[in-house]
XYZ file of C-alpha atoms in Angstrom:
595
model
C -13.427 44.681 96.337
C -12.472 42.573 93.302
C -14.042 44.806 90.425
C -16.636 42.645 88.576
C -15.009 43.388 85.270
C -11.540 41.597 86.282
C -13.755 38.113 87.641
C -15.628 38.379 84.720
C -12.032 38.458 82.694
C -10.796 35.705 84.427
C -13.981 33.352 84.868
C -15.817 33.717 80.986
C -13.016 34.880 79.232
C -9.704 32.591 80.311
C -11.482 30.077 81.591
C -14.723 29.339 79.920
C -17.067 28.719 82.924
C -19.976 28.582 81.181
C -18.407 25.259 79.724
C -18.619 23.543 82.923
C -22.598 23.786 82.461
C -22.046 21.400 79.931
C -21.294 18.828 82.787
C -23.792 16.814 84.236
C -22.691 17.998 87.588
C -23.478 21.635 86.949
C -26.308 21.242 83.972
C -28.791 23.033 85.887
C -26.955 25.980 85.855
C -26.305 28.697 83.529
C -24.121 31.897 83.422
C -27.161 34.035 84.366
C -27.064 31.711 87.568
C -23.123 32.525 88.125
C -23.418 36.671 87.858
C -26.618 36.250 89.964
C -24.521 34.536 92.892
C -21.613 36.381 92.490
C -23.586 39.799 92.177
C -25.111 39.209 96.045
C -22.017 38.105 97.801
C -20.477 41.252 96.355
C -23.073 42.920 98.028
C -23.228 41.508 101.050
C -18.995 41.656 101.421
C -19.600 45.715 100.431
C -22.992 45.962 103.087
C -21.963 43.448 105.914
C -17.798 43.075 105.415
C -16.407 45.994 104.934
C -18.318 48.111 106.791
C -17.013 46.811 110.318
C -13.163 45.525 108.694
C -11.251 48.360 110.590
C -13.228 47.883 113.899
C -12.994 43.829 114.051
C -9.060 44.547 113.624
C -9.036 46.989 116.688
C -11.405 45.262 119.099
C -10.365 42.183 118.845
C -12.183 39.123 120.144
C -10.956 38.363 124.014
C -11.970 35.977 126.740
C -13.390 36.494 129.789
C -12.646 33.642 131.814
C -16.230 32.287 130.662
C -17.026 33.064 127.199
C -15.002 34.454 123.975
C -16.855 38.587 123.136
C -16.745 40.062 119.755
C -18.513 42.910 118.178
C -22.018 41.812 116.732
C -21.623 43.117 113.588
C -19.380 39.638 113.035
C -22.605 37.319 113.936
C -24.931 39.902 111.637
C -22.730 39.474 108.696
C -22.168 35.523 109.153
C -26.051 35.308 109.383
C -25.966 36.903 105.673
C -24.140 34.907 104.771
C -25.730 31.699 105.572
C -29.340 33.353 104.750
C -27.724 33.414 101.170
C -27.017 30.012 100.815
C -23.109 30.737 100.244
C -21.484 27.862 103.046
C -23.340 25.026 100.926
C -22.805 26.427 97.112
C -19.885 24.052 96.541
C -22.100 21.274 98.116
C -24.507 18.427 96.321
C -28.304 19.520 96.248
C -29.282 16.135 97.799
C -26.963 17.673 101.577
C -28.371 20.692 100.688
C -25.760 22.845 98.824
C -26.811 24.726 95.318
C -23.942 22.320 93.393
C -22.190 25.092 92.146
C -18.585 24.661 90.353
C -15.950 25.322 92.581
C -14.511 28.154 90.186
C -17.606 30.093 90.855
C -17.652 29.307 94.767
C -13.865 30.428 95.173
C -14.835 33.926 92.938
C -17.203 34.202 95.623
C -15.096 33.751 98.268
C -12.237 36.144 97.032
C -14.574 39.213 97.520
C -15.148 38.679 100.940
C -11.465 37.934 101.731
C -10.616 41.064 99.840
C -12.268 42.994 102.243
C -12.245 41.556 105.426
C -10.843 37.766 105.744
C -10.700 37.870 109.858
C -14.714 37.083 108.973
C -14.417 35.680 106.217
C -12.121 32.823 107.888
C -14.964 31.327 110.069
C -17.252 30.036 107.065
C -14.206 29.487 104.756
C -12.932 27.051 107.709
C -16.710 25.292 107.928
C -16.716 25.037 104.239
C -13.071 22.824 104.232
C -14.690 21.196 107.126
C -17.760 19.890 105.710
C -15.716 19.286 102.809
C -14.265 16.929 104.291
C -16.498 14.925 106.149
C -18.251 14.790 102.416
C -15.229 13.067 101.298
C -14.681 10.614 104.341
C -17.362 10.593 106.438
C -19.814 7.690 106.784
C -23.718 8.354 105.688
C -24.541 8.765 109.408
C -21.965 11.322 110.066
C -22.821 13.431 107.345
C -26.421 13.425 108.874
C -25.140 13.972 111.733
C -22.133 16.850 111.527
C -21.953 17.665 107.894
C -25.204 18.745 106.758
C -26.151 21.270 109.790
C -22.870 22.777 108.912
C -23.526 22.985 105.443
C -26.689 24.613 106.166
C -24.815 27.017 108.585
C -26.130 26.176 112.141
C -22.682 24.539 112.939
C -19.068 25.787 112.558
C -16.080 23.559 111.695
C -12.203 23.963 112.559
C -9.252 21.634 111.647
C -7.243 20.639 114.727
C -3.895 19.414 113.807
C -0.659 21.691 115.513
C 0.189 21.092 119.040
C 2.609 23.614 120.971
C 5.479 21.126 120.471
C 4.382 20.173 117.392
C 3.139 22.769 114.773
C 4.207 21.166 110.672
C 6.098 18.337 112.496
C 2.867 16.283 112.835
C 4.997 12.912 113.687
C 5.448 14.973 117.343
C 2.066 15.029 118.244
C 0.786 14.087 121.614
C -3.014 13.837 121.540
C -4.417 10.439 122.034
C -7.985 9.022 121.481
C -8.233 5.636 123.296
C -11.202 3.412 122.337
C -14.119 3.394 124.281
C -17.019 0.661 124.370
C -19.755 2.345 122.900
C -17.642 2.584 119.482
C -16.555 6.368 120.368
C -12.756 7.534 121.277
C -11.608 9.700 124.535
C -9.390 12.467 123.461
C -6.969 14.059 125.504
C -4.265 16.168 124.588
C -3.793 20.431 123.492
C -4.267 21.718 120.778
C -2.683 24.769 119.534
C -2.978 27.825 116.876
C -6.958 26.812 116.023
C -8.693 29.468 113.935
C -12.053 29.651 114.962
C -11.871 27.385 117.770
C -14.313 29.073 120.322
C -17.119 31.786 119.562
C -20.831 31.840 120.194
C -21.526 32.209 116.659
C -23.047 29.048 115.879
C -25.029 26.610 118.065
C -21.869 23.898 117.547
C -18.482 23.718 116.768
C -17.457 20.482 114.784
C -13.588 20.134 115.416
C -11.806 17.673 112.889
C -8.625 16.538 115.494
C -5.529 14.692 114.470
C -4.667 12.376 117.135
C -2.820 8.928 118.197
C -4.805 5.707 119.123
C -2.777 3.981 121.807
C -0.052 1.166 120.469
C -0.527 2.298 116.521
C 2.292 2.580 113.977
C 4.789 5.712 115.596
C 4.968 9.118 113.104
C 2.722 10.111 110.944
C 1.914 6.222 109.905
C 0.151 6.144 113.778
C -1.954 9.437 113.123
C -5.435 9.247 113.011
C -8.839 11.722 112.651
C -11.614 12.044 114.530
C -14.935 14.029 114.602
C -15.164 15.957 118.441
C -18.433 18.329 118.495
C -18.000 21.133 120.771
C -21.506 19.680 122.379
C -22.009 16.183 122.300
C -25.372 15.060 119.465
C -27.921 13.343 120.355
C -29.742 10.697 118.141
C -32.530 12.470 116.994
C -29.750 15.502 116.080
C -30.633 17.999 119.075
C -27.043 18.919 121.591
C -26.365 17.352 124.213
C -23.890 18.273 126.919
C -20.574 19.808 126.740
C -17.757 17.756 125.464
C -15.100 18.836 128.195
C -12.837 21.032 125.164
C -11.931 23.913 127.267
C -10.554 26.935 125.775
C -6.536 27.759 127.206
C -6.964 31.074 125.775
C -6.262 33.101 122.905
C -3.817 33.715 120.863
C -2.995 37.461 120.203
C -1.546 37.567 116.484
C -0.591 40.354 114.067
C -3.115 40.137 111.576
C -6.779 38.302 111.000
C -7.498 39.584 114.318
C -11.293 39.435 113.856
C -10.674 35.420 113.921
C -10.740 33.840 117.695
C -7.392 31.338 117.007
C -7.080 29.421 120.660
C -5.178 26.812 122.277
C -7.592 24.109 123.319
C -7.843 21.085 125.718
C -9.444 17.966 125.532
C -10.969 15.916 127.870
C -8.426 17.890 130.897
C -11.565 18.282 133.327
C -13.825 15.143 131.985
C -14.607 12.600 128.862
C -14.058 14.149 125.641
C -15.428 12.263 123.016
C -14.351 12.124 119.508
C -16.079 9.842 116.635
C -13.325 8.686 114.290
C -13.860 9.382 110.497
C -11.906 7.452 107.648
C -10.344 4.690 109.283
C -7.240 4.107 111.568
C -4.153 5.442 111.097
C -5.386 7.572 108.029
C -5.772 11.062 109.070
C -3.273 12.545 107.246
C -5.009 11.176 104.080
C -7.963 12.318 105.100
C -6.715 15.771 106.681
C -4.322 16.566 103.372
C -7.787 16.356 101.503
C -9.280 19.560 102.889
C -5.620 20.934 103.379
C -5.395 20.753 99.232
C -8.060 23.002 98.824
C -7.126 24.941 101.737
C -4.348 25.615 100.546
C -5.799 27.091 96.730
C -8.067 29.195 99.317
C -4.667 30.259 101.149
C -3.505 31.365 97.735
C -6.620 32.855 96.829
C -7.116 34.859 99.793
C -3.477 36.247 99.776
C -4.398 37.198 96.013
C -7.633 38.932 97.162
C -5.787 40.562 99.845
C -2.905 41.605 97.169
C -5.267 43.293 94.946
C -7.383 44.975 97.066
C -3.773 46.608 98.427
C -3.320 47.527 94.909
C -7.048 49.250 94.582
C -6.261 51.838 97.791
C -2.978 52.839 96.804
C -3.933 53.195 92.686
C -7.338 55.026 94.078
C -4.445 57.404 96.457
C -2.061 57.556 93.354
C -4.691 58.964 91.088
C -5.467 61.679 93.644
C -3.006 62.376 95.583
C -0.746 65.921 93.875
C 2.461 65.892 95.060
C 6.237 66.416 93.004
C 6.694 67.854 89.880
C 7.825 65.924 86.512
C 11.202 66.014 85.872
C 10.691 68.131 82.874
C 9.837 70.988 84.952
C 10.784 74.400 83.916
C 10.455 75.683 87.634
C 9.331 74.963 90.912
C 6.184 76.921 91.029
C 4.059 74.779 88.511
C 1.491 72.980 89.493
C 2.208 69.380 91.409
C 0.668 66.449 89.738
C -0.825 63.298 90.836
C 1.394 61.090 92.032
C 0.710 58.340 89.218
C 2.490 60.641 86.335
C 6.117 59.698 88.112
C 7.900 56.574 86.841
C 8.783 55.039 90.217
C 5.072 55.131 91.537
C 4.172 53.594 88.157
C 6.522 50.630 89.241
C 5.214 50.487 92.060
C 1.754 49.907 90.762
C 3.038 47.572 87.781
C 4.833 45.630 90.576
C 0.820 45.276 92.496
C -1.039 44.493 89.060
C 1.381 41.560 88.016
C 1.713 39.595 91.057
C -2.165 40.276 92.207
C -3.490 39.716 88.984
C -1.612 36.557 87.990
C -1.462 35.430 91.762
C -5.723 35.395 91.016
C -5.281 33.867 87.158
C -3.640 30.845 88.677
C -5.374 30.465 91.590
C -8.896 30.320 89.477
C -6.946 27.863 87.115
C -6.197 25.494 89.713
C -10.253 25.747 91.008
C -11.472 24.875 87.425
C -8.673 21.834 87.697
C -10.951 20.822 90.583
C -14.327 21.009 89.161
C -12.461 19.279 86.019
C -11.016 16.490 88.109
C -14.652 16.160 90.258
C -16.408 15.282 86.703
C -13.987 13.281 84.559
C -15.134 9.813 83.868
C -12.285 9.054 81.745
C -8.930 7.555 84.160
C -6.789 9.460 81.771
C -8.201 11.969 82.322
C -8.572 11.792 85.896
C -4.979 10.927 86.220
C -3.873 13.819 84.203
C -5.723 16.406 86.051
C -5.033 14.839 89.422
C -1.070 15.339 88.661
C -1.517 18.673 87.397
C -3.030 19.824 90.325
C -0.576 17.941 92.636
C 2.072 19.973 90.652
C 0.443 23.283 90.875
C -0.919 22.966 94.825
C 2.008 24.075 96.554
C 2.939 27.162 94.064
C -0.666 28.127 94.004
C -0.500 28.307 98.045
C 3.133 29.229 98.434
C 3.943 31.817 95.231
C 0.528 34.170 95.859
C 1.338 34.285 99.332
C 4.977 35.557 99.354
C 4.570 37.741 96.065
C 1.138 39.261 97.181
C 2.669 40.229 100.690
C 5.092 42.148 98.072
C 2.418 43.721 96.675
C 0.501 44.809 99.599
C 4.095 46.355 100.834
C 4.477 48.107 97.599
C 0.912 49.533 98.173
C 1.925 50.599 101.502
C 5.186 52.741 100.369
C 3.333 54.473 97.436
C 0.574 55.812 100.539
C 4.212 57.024 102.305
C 3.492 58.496 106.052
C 0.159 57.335 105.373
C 0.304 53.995 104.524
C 2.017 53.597 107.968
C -1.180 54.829 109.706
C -4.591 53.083 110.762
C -6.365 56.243 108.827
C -5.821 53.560 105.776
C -6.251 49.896 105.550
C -2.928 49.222 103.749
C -1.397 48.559 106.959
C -4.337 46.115 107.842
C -4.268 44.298 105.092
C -0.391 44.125 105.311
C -0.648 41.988 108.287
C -4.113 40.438 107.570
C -1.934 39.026 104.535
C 1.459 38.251 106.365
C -0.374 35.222 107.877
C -0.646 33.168 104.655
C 2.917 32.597 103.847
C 2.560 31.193 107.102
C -0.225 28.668 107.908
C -2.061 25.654 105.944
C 2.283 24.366 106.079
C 4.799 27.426 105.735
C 6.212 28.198 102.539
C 9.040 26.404 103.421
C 7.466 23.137 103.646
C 5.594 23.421 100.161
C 8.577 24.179 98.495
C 10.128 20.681 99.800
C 7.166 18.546 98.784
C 7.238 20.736 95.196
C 10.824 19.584 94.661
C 11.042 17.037 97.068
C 7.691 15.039 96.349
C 5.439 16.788 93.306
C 8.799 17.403 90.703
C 9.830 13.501 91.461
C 6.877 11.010 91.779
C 5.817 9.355 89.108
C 8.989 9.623 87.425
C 8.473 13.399 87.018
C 5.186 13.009 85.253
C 3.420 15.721 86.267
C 6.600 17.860 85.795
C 6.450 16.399 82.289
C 2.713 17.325 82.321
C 2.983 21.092 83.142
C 5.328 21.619 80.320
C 3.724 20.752 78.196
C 0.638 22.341 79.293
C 2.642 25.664 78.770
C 4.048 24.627 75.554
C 0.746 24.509 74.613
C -0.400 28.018 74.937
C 3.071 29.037 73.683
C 2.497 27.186 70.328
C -0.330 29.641 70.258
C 1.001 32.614 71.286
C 3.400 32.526 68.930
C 1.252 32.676 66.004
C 0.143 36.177 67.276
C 2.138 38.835 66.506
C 2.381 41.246 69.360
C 2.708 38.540 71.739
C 4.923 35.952 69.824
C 8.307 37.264 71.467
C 6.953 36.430 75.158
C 5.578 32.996 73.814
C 9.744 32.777 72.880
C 10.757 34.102 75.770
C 8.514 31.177 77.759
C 10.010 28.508 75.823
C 13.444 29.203 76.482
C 12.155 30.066 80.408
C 11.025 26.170 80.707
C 13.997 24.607 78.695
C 16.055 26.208 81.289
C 14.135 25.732 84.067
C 13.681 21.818 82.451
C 17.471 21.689 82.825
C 17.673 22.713 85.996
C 15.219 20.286 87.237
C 17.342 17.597 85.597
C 20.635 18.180 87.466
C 18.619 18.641 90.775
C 17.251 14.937 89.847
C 20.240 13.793 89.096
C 21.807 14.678 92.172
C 18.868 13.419 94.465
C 19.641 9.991 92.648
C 23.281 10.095 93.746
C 21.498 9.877 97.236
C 22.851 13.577 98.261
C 19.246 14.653 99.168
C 20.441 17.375 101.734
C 22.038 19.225 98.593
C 19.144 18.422 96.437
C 17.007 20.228 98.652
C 19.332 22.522 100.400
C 17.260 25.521 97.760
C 14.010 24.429 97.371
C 12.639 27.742 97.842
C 14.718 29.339 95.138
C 13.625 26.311 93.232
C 9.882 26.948 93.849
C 10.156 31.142 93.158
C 11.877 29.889 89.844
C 9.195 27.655 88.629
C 6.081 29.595 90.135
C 7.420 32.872 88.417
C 7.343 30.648 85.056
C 3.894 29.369 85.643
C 3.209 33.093 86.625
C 4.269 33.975 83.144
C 2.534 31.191 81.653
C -0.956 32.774 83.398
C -0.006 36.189 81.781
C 0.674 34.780 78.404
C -2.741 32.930 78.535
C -4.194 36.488 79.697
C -2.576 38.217 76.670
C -4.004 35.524 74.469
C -7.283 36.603 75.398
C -6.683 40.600 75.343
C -5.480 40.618 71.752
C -8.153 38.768 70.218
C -10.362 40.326 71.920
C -8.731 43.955 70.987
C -9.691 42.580 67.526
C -13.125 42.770 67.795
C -16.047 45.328 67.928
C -16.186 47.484 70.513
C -13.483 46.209 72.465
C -12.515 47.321 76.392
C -9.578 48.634 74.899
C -7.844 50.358 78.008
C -8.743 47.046 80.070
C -7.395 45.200 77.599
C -3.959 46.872 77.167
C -3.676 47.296 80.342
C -3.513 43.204 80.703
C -0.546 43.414 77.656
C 1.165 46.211 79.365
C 0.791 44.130 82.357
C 2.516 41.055 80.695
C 5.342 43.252 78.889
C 5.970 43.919 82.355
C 6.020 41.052 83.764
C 8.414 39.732 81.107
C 10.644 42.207 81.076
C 11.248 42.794 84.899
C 10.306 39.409 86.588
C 10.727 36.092 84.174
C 14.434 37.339 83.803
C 14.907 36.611 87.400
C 14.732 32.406 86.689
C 18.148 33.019 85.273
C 19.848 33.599 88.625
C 18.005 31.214 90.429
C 18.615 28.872 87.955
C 22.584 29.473 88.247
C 22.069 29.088 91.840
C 20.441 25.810 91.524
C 22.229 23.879 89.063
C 25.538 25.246 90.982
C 24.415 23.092 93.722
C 25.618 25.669 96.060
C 25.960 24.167 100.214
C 26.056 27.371 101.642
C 23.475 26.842 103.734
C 24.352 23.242 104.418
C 28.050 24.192 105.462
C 27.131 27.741 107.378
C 28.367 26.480 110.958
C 25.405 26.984 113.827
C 28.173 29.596 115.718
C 28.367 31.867 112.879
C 24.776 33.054 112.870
């Protein structure tokens, strides 16, 4: 679990929730209302989550022939969680949500991923759902599909990879022809679907990219429809099967407890599909739940990070082993494994890229609630580029870096950590999945450098600079943190300049070589907006060190945290940097044989 003290940190302290009750939107609500909501999912994650983690990962969901099996304790803890309201707190009252601000909602959602996200994956997945058929859906489907789901009768999956075709969406096969009665017939497979078949809700609404006959080819030709597990009748009640028939499941490495399937439509019969926001505009529509997927992705691999970091500090506190250097012989006493340097690194290496992974994560939810409110098209266009800018790091940077934590956990538990008689191992492989799915980490880095840095004439590029420069201007004023404020400043003129002769040689039309390193390119910048999260935390701690009766050991353990971070990470821009603006072709020019 997430202690309470570190979302408090993060949600009142950095980021002002209580502000947001100032908006319309959220007016009925109060900070009393936020600890209240947050209080019982932490209870229910500790009661219903974690209690059957270990045993969902080793008796995994299989299939029968018939039907998928899982252990009930998955069903008994789903049921709590829809008994408390939690699948519709992001939602409007009037569909029957509790309107909460996204910020809170994703707080919520980190403390059940931190302790077991292979159940935690089936509402998070109706949540995007529902999500979208909010944002594209017409009055009668949201009747229809959304609302049941939001009140968690219904489950939702995204369909979009096919076994040919997982990111290369252009390469998909699945078609929906028209039908008379205003529906579509799908047929086609679909592959790698979280969720995709269970008995854990009376429906399962599956949101399908597919290709209406003689359309535009690639993406241009994709389109989205709505294809219910059971057909709906008028009045609401299910109807008969919809001929999706489960190919089997897919045994993976981690997030076991989650049934992820290869499916087929309409193989033995009509499969009918109801298409939401117009032809030829599902990726629109599909890239609008994938967004906030993808801060979800982010925040679940920073969940996963830091509850990694809690076992192995918990095991480095008590576990005696080694004697300090200082020694005068062998036969004193052994002490706890924290006192030596390298396990401190080890736990230093957890606390920065877990705790900052979370900082920016939460930043980019409270860009959401900001960006759902603003009247003002400034405004709105400000915020909207920000979090264009910030999407693929949140999803791509917590997800490689928290992996690194949960592997640093790991080798401070030794022998142990190796073992199922921890979870480090679990959560190892639970978190391996996220650099992986909602696009690789690959693919955000090309539509960071390749799309985000570039449109608009590198507005929001622009705008995230200066964002920074604004807490640096004051940081700077504060004594013990002025020299990382410097040390920020000359981070983002470099990485400024880097960005420039990467433009520059994307307008001489050599795009191969301007995006030959766009991963290096996206570890450079997301380790500077990492930075920028820690200076904004160190902000915080020493005013607040200032005042009566300060938290002073939480407190400087957030500045040692960031002295850390600056000393031992931000440096590493420097090389990339190099790297970069050498334009080196190495892996342009590194013939197919030679592998």
């Amino acid at each position: 679990m997430i202690p309470r003290r570190e979302i408090d940190f993060h949600l009142y302290e950095c980021l002002l929730a209580e502000a947001l009750c100032e908006l319309p939107r959220f007016a009925e609500h109060d900070r009393q209302t936020f600890e209240a909501v947050i209080d019982n999912a932490m209870r229910i994650a500790q009661e219903r989550f974690a209690e059957h983690a270990a045993r969902a990962d080793a008796e995994e969901p299989h299939f029968d022939g018939e039907r998928v099996h899982m252990i009930p304790e998955v069903a008994a803890a789903l049921q709590a969680v829809i008994d408390a309201g939690i699948i519709g707190a992001s939602f409007a009252q009037e569909d029957g949500g509790s309107q909460l601000p996204y910020l809170v909602t994703q707080a919520v959602m980190a403390q059940f991923n931190s302790v077991n996200v292979g159940t935690a994956a089936y509402f998070f997945l109706t949540m995007g759902a529902a999500n979208l058929i909010s944002a594209f859906g017409s009055d009668e489907q949201k009747a229809r599909y959304m609302r049941p789901m939001i009140a968690g009768r219904w489950f939702g999956t995204m369909c979009l990879s096919e076994t040919q075709a997982g990111s290369s969406l252009a390469d998909i096969r699945t078609t929906a022809t028209p039908a008379a009665d205003g529906s579509f017939s799908l047929r086609g497979s679909k592959m790698w679907i979280s969720g995709g078949e269970h008995d854990l809700s009376e429906n399962i609404v599956h949101l399908v990219l597919a290709k209406i006959p003689g359309g535009p080819a690639g993406t241009r030709g994709i389109s989205l429809f709505i294809v219910p597990k059971y057909r709906v009748n008028e009045d609401g009640t299910l109807g008969e099967k919809n001929h999706i028939a489960l190919a089997g499941l897919n045994h993976k490495m981690g997030y076991r407890g989650t049934t992820n399937t290869l499916l087929n439509f309409g193989e033995s019969g009509t499969c009918q599909g109801w298409l939401i926001g117009g032809e030829h505009n599902g990726l629109r529509c599909m890239f609008h739940m994938m967004n906030e997927a993808r801060i979800g992705v982010g925040l679940g691999a920073a969940a996963l990070g830091y509850a990694g970091y809690q076992h192995s500090l918990e095991y480095a506190r008590t576990r005696p082993q080694g004697r300090p250097a200082t020694a005068k012989n062998s036969a004193s006493e052994p002490v706890m494994i924290i006192e030596h340097a390298d396990v401190r690194r080890m736990l230093l290496k957890q606390k920065v890229f877990s705790e900052g992974a979370l900082a920016l994560c939460f930043y980019g939810a409270r860009l959401v609630d900001e960006l759902s409110c603003a009247s003002e098209e400034v405004q709105r266009r400000e915020l909207a580029l920000e979090l264009d800018i910030l999407t693929p790091i949140i999803k791509a940077w917590p997800s490689h870096f928290c992996v690194e934590a949960n592997y640093w956990g790991l080798q401070i538990l030794g022998g142990y950590g190796y073992t199922r008689d921890y979870p480090l191992e679990r959560i190892y492989r639970d978190n391996r999945l996220n650099p992986i799915h909602e696009g690789t980490n690959g693919i955000q880095s090309l539509d960071l450098l390749g799309r985000k840095i570039t449109m608009e004439g590198g507005a929001a590029f622009r705008l995230l600079m200066a964002r920074i420069h604004a807490t640096v201007l004051e940081a700077e004023k504060m004594p013990g943190i002025a020299a990382y404020a410097s040390a920020l400043a000359a981070a983002c003129a470099t990485v400024s300049a880097t960005t420039a002769t990467l433009g520059s040689t994307a307008m001489q039309g050599k795009i191969d070589l301007f995006l030959a390193n766009s991963w290096e390119y996206l570890e450079m910048l997301g380790h500077v907006v990492i930075a920028w999260q820690w200076l904004r935390m160190a902000t915080v701690a020493s005013r607040a060190l200032t005042g009566p009766e300060a938290d002073t050991d939480f407190y400087q353990g957030k500045l040692h945290a960031c002295r850390f971070f600056y000393q031992h990470e931000l440096p590493k821009i420097e090389r990339q940097a190099s790297l970069l603006e050498s334009l080196d072709d190495t892996l342009l020019t590194m013939p197919q044989a030679g592998y």
